[in-house]
mmCIF file of C-alpha atoms in Angstrom:
data_model
loop_
_atom_site.group_PDB
_atom_site.id
_atom_site.type_symbol
_atom_site.label_atom_id
_atom_site.label_comp_id
_atom_site.label_asym_id
_atom_site.label_seq_id
_atom_site.Cartn_x
_atom_site.Cartn_y
_atom_site.Cartn_z
ATOM 1 C CA UNK E 18 -7.294 -20.678 -1.901
ATOM 2 C CA UNK E 19 -3.706 -19.490 -1.486
ATOM 3 C CA UNK E 20 -2.799 -16.184 -3.139
ATOM 4 C CA UNK E 21 0.880 -15.856 -3.948
ATOM 5 C CA UNK E 22 3.075 -13.751 -6.161
ATOM 6 C CA UNK E 23 6.330 -14.568 -7.863
ATOM 7 C CA UNK E 24 9.503 -12.823 -8.921
ATOM 8 C CA UNK E 25 8.619 -13.778 -12.488
ATOM 9 C CA UNK E 26 5.869 -11.171 -12.332
ATOM 10 C CA UNK E 27 2.837 -13.423 -12.038
ATOM 11 C CA UNK E 28 0.251 -13.467 -9.265
ATOM 12 C CA UNK E 29 -1.465 -16.789 -8.594
ATOM 13 C CA UNK E 30 -4.531 -18.193 -6.881
ATOM 14 C CA UNK E 31 -3.894 -21.835 -6.017
ATOM 15 C CA UNK E 32 -6.300 -24.505 -4.784
ATOM 16 C CA UNK E 33 -5.156 -25.612 -1.333
ATOM 17 C CA UNK E 34 -6.598 -29.121 -1.662
ATOM 18 C CA UNK E 35 -4.710 -30.130 -4.804
ATOM 19 C CA UNK E 36 -2.239 -27.347 -5.635
ATOM 20 C CA UNK E 37 -3.981 -26.615 -8.911
ATOM 21 C CA UNK E 38 -4.052 -23.161 -10.406
ATOM 22 C CA UNK E 39 -7.402 -21.402 -10.065
ATOM 23 C CA UNK E 40 -6.229 -18.286 -11.912
ATOM 24 C CA UNK E 41 -3.132 -16.291 -12.726
ATOM 25 C CA UNK E 42 -2.630 -12.601 -13.367
ATOM 26 C CA UNK E 43 -0.194 -12.515 -16.255
ATOM 27 C CA UNK E 44 2.317 -9.756 -16.725
ATOM 28 C CA UNK E 45 5.145 -9.117 -19.129
ATOM 29 C CA UNK E 46 7.436 -11.173 -16.869
ATOM 30 C CA UNK E 47 9.966 -8.400 -16.217
ATOM 31 C CA UNK E 48 11.566 -8.071 -12.793
ATOM 32 C CA UNK E 49 9.847 -4.702 -12.422
ATOM 33 C CA UNK E 50 6.650 -6.706 -12.041
ATOM 34 C CA UNK E 51 7.955 -8.844 -9.146
ATOM 35 C CA UNK E 52 5.358 -9.603 -6.476
ATOM 36 C CA UNK E 53 7.622 -9.816 -3.414
ATOM 37 C CA UNK E 54 5.180 -8.970 -0.606
ATOM 38 C CA UNK E 55 2.205 -10.735 0.902
ATOM 39 C CA UNK E 56 -1.363 -10.279 -0.268
ATOM 40 C CA UNK E 57 -4.424 -9.409 1.822
ATOM 41 C CA UNK E 58 -7.957 -10.703 1.463
ATOM 42 C CA UNK E 59 -10.991 -8.496 2.101
ATOM 43 C CA UNK E 60 -13.094 -9.515 5.127
ATOM 44 C CA UNK E 61 -15.887 -10.738 2.841
ATOM 45 C CA UNK E 62 -13.414 -12.808 0.801
ATOM 46 C CA UNK E 63 -14.361 -11.066 -2.450
ATOM 47 C CA UNK E 64 -11.175 -9.057 -3.172
ATOM 48 C CA UNK E 65 -7.432 -9.692 -2.979
ATOM 49 C CA UNK E 66 -4.983 -6.792 -2.584
ATOM 50 C CA UNK E 67 -1.299 -6.897 -3.427
ATOM 51 C CA UNK E 68 1.565 -4.501 -4.032
ATOM 52 C CA UNK E 69 4.225 -4.935 -6.642
ATOM 53 C CA UNK E 70 7.753 -3.746 -7.353
ATOM 54 C CA UNK E 71 6.409 -1.678 -10.262
ATOM 55 C CA UNK E 72 4.956 0.554 -7.489
ATOM 56 C CA UNK E 73 1.361 -0.362 -8.231
ATOM 57 C CA UNK E 74 -1.243 -1.429 -5.700
ATOM 58 C CA UNK E 75 -3.806 -3.765 -7.222
ATOM 59 C CA UNK E 76 -7.126 -5.332 -6.306
ATOM 60 C CA UNK E 77 -8.353 -8.536 -7.910
ATOM 61 C CA UNK E 78 -11.674 -10.343 -7.838
ATOM 62 C CA UNK E 79 -10.796 -13.257 -5.541
ATOM 63 C CA UNK E 80 -12.761 -15.949 -7.364
ATOM 64 C CA UNK E 81 -11.643 -15.289 -10.945
ATOM 65 C CA UNK E 82 -8.624 -12.933 -10.859
ATOM 66 C CA UNK E 83 -10.179 -10.090 -12.813
ATOM 67 C CA UNK E 84 -8.389 -6.812 -12.146
ATOM 68 C CA UNK E 85 -10.687 -4.459 -10.204
ATOM 69 C CA UNK E 86 -8.324 -1.504 -9.889
ATOM 70 C CA UNK E 87 -4.693 -0.512 -10.288
ATOM 71 C CA UNK E 88 -3.180 2.464 -8.439
ATOM 72 C CA UNK E 89 0.328 3.857 -8.991
ATOM 73 C CA UNK E 90 1.961 4.823 -5.668
ATOM 74 C CA UNK E 91 4.984 6.941 -4.789
ATOM 75 C CA UNK E 92 8.197 5.381 -3.527
ATOM 76 C CA UNK E 93 10.981 3.135 -4.728
ATOM 77 C CA UNK E 94 9.880 -0.300 -3.576
ATOM 78 C CA UNK E 95 7.250 -2.495 -1.982
ATOM 79 C CA UNK E 96 9.493 -5.426 -1.106
ATOM 80 C CA UNK E 97 8.492 -7.427 1.981
ATOM 81 C CA UNK E 98 5.493 -5.272 2.852
ATOM 82 C CA UNK E 99 1.863 -6.241 2.832
ATOM 83 C CA UNK E 100 -1.438 -4.405 2.528
ATOM 84 C CA UNK E 101 -3.661 -4.145 5.591
ATOM 85 C CA UNK E 102 -7.451 -4.138 5.218
ATOM 86 C CA UNK E 103 -9.847 -2.532 7.713
ATOM 87 C CA UNK E 104 -12.194 -4.914 9.482
ATOM 88 C CA UNK E 105 -15.171 -3.343 7.699
ATOM 89 C CA UNK E 106 -13.446 -3.835 4.328
ATOM 90 C CA UNK E 107 -13.657 -0.167 3.311
ATOM 91 C CA UNK E 108 -9.997 0.874 3.644
ATOM 92 C CA UNK E 109 -6.764 -0.747 2.529
ATOM 93 C CA UNK E 110 -3.338 0.587 3.557
ATOM 94 C CA UNK E 111 -0.252 0.164 1.398
ATOM 95 C CA UNK E 112 3.262 0.961 2.585
ATOM 96 C CA UNK E 113 6.168 1.737 0.274
ATOM 97 C CA UNK E 114 9.839 2.492 0.683
ATOM 98 C CA UNK E 115 10.375 6.190 0.224
ATOM 99 C CA UNK E 116 12.996 7.574 -2.090
ATOM 100 C CA UNK E 117 16.316 8.484 -0.505
ATOM 101 C CA UNK E 118 17.447 6.914 2.720
ATOM 102 C CA UNK E 119 15.964 3.478 3.409
ATOM 103 C CA UNK E 120 14.191 4.681 6.514
ATOM 104 C CA UNK E 121 10.614 5.271 7.518
ATOM 105 C CA UNK E 122 11.505 8.664 8.944
ATOM 106 C CA UNK E 123 11.751 11.658 6.606
ATOM 107 C CA UNK E 124 15.084 13.334 7.373
ATOM 108 C CA UNK E 125 15.068 15.942 4.639
ATOM 109 C CA UNK E 126 13.437 19.167 5.853
ATOM 110 C CA UNK E 127 11.996 17.289 8.810
ATOM 111 C CA UNK E 128 9.120 19.276 10.361
ATOM 112 C CA UNK E 129 10.396 21.483 13.146
ATOM 113 C CA UNK E 130 7.508 21.797 15.586
ATOM 114 C CA UNK E 131 6.966 21.963 19.316
ATOM 115 C CA UNK E 132 6.331 18.780 21.271
ATOM 116 C CA UNK E 133 2.683 19.746 21.739
ATOM 117 C CA UNK E 134 2.048 20.294 18.009
ATOM 118 C CA UNK E 135 -0.790 18.344 16.422
ATOM 119 C CA UNK E 136 0.839 15.449 14.530
ATOM 120 C CA UNK E 137 -1.941 15.153 11.940
ATOM 121 C CA UNK E 138 -1.677 18.845 11.043
ATOM 122 C CA UNK E 139 2.119 18.713 11.018
ATOM 123 C CA UNK E 140 2.322 15.733 8.650
ATOM 124 C CA UNK E 141 -0.629 16.917 6.554
ATOM 125 C CA UNK E 142 1.335 20.086 5.758
ATOM 126 C CA UNK E 143 4.645 18.245 5.355
ATOM 127 C CA UNK E 144 3.355 15.746 2.789
ATOM 128 C CA UNK E 145 1.535 18.467 0.875
ATOM 129 C CA UNK E 146 4.901 20.216 0.493
ATOM 130 C CA UNK E 147 6.859 17.005 -0.203
ATOM 131 C CA UNK E 148 4.453 14.431 -1.702
ATOM 132 C CA UNK E 149 7.308 12.269 -2.993
ATOM 133 C CA UNK E 150 8.366 11.506 0.603
ATOM 134 C CA UNK E 151 5.123 9.757 1.496
ATOM 135 C CA UNK E 152 5.322 6.089 2.337
ATOM 136 C CA UNK E 153 1.813 5.247 3.568
ATOM 137 C CA UNK E 154 -1.322 5.283 1.454
ATOM 138 C CA UNK E 155 -4.906 4.915 2.638
ATOM 139 C CA UNK E 156 -7.050 3.776 -0.288
ATOM 140 C CA UNK E 157 -10.731 3.113 -0.778
ATOM 141 C CA UNK E 158 -10.744 -0.684 -0.859
ATOM 142 C CA UNK E 159 -13.480 -0.847 -3.485
ATOM 143 C CA UNK E 160 -12.129 1.713 -5.942
ATOM 144 C CA UNK E 161 -8.436 2.285 -5.150
ATOM 145 C CA UNK E 162 -9.074 6.020 -4.795
ATOM 146 C CA UNK E 163 -6.920 7.965 -2.354
ATOM 147 C CA UNK E 164 -8.679 8.697 0.946
ATOM 148 C CA UNK E 165 -6.325 11.391 2.256
ATOM 149 C CA UNK E 166 -8.356 14.580 2.539
ATOM 150 C CA UNK E 167 -6.022 17.499 3.178
ATOM 151 C CA UNK E 168 -8.891 19.867 4.060
ATOM 152 C CA UNK E 169 -10.362 17.740 6.853
ATOM 153 C CA UNK E 170 -7.041 16.053 7.739
ATOM 154 C CA UNK E 171 -8.682 12.651 7.379
ATOM 155 C CA UNK E 172 -6.356 9.734 6.562
ATOM 156 C CA UNK E 173 -3.195 11.834 6.861
ATOM 157 C CA UNK E 174 -0.191 9.672 5.811
ATOM 158 C CA UNK E 175 1.687 9.636 9.132
ATOM 159 C CA UNK E 176 5.183 8.108 9.113
ATOM 160 C CA UNK E 177 4.950 4.634 10.637
ATOM 161 C CA UNK E 178 7.998 2.894 12.093
ATOM 162 C CA UNK E 179 8.126 -0.491 10.418
ATOM 163 C CA UNK E 180 11.753 -1.564 9.862
ATOM 164 C CA UNK E 181 10.712 -3.938 7.109
ATOM 165 C CA UNK E 182 7.356 -4.836 8.640
ATOM 166 C CA UNK E 183 4.014 -3.023 8.509
ATOM 167 C CA UNK E 184 1.334 -3.633 11.087
ATOM 168 C CA UNK E 185 -0.944 -0.581 11.315
ATOM 169 C CA UNK E 186 -4.143 -0.877 13.289
ATOM 170 C CA UNK E 187 -7.483 0.285 11.877
ATOM 171 C CA UNK E 188 -10.679 0.769 13.838
#
């Protein structure tokens, strides 16, 4: 199966052997619904993840296209980015373009810390103060729930240099 989106706002599952349509996720067809990034398949092949220009991350049942979850994310775009799924299938990362400058690096009120400061603590505090400047989202792959835990500093949304590409590594 090939999973592919379109600028017409539809997301398709196509049969590789004959090109036939296995399923389609219909939308209202507006450009706000454009699927312009790649999709990711869970390691067990059961779920497909994709971002959309309406700033929603979605998970579909791979075999029939039923919508499993839909999560609104912050940012202004998801063009040319793709979700990344952990090898164990429990975590999916989505990257967005932050509002303001088209850069991965927050320049507004950039954290002023010493070189030996803990980066997780620094960015944990920064994104709590400025949530709209986040560009990376660690989600529970099964539910779409946010995994960032500000108390334990687990899954802190660190700024990742991507310049149009996202390739984070998960253990």
